[in-house]
XYZ file of C-alpha atoms in Angstrom:
159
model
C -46.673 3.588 142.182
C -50.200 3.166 142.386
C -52.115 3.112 138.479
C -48.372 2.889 137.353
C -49.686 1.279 133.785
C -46.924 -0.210 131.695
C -45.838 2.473 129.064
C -43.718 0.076 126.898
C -42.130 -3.515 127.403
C -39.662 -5.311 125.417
C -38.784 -8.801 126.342
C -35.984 -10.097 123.963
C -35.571 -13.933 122.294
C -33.795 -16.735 124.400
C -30.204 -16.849 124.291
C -30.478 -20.315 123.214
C -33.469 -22.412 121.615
C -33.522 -24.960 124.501
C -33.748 -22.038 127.065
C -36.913 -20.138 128.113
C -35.069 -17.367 129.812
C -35.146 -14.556 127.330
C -32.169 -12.366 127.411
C -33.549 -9.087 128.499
C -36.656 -7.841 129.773
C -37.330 -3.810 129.876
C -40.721 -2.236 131.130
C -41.027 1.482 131.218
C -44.082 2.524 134.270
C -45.879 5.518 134.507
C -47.340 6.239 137.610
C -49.841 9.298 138.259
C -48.076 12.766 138.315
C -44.602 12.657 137.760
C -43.848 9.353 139.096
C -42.232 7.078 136.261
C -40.297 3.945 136.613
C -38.461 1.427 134.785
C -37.217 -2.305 135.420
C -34.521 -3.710 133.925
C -33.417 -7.245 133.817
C -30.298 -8.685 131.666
C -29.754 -12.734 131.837
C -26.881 -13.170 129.545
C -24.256 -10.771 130.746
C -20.974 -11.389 132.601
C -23.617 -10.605 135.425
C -27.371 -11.025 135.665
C -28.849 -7.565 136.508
C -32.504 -6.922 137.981
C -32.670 -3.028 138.452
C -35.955 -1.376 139.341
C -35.499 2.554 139.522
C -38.424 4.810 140.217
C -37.456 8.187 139.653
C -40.000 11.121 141.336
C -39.976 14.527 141.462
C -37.807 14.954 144.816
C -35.258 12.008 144.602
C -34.739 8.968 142.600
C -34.411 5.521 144.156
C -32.341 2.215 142.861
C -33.234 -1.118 143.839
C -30.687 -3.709 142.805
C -32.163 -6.954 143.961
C -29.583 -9.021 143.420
C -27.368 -7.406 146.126
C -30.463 -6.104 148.435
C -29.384 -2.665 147.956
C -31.663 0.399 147.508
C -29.682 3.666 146.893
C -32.082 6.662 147.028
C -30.602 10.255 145.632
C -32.035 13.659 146.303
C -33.444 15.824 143.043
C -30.219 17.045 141.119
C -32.086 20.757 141.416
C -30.618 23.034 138.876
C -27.829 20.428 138.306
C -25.055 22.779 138.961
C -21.473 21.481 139.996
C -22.280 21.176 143.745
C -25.914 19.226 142.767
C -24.406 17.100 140.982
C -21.637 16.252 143.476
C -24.340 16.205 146.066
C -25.491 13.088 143.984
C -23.007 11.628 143.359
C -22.013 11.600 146.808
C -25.344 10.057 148.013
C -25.334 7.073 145.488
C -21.826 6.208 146.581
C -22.466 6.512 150.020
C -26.002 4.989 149.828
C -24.473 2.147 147.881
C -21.366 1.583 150.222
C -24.024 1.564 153.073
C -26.130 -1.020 151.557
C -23.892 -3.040 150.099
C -22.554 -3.003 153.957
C -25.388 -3.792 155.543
C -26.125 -6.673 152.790
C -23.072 -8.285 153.405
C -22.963 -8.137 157.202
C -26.287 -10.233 156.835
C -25.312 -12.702 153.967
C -22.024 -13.555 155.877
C -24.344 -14.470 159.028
C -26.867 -16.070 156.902
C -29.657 -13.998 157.348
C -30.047 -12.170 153.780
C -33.187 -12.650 152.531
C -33.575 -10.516 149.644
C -35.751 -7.872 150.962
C -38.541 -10.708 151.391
C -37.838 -10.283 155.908
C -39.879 -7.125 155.692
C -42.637 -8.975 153.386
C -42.960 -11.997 155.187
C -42.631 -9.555 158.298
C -45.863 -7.787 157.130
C -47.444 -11.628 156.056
C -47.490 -12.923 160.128
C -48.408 -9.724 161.664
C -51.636 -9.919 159.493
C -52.366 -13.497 160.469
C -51.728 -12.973 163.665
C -53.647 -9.701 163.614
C -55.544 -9.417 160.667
C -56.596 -5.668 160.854
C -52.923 -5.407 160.182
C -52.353 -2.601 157.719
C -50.459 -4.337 155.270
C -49.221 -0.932 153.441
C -48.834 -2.275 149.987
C -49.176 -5.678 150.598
C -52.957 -5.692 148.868
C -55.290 -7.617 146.891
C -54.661 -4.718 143.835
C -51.363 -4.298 144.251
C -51.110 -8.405 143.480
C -53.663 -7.915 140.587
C -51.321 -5.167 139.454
C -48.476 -7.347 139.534
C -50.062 -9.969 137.892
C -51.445 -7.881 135.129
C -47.614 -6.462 134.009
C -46.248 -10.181 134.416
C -49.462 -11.067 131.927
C -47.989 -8.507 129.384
C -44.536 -9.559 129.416
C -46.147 -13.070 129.187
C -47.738 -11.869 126.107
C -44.405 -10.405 124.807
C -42.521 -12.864 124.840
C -44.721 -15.423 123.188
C -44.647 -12.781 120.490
C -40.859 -13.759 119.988
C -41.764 -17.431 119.632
């Protein structure tokens, strides 16, 4: 989401004093137009959860990172019975795909977290440096950087 600026962010206390890992961390992004986003990440559940969702004016994609799945479902329209089923449909599906294709490469060894397409883009570019890196920039690091700054910040404010 390019100039996504962080809306609101919440990072809560450690689940124990000896631990650094808080227990949740929340950011709410607004992008330019009607692009918004969220990211949610829970530590002390029966599961750990990292969910990014960026939800757009035409569809709505999930990105669980912990199973390298990334369910994308079309705009609910005037969410009548069929729209609705019409989502539902594509997150099962989309899940049940991805999940799938996540598996087939973790039993073989080969999962790597969506980081293959990343460190895909990395050697093309030093092999080729007029490599378009599409996304891969200098300011979308500094972006980065600046959100993990704030939920630095927020989290010292918990002590």
């Amino acid at each position: 989401m390019p100039g996504a600026q962080v809306r609101s962010l919440h990072v809560g206390p450690a689940f124990a004093p000896d631990d650094n890992t808080p227990d949740l961390v929340s950011v709410v992004l607004r992008g330019g137009g009607q692009a918004f986003g969220s990211l949610q990440m829970t530590f002390v559940g029966a599961i750990s959860e990292w969910l990014l969702v960026l939800a757009g004016s035409r569809a709505t994609a999930m990105v669980d990172f912990f199973r390298d799945v990334c369910v994308v479902v079309p705009d609910d329209g005037g969410h009548r019975t069929f729209d609705v089923l019409r989502t539902q449909v594509a997150a099962a599906a989309g899940h049940a795909a991805g999940t799938v294709a996540a598996g087939s490469l973790r039993v073989r060894g080969r999962l790597d977290y969506g980081n293959d397409e990343v460190v895909r883009r990395f050697i093309a570019a030093v092999r080729d440096p007029s490599q378009d890196l599409a996304g891969i920039s200098a300011e979308r690091g500094r972006d980065v950087v600046t959100v993990l700054a704030a939920a630095h910040g927020a989290a010292g404010s918990h002590g």
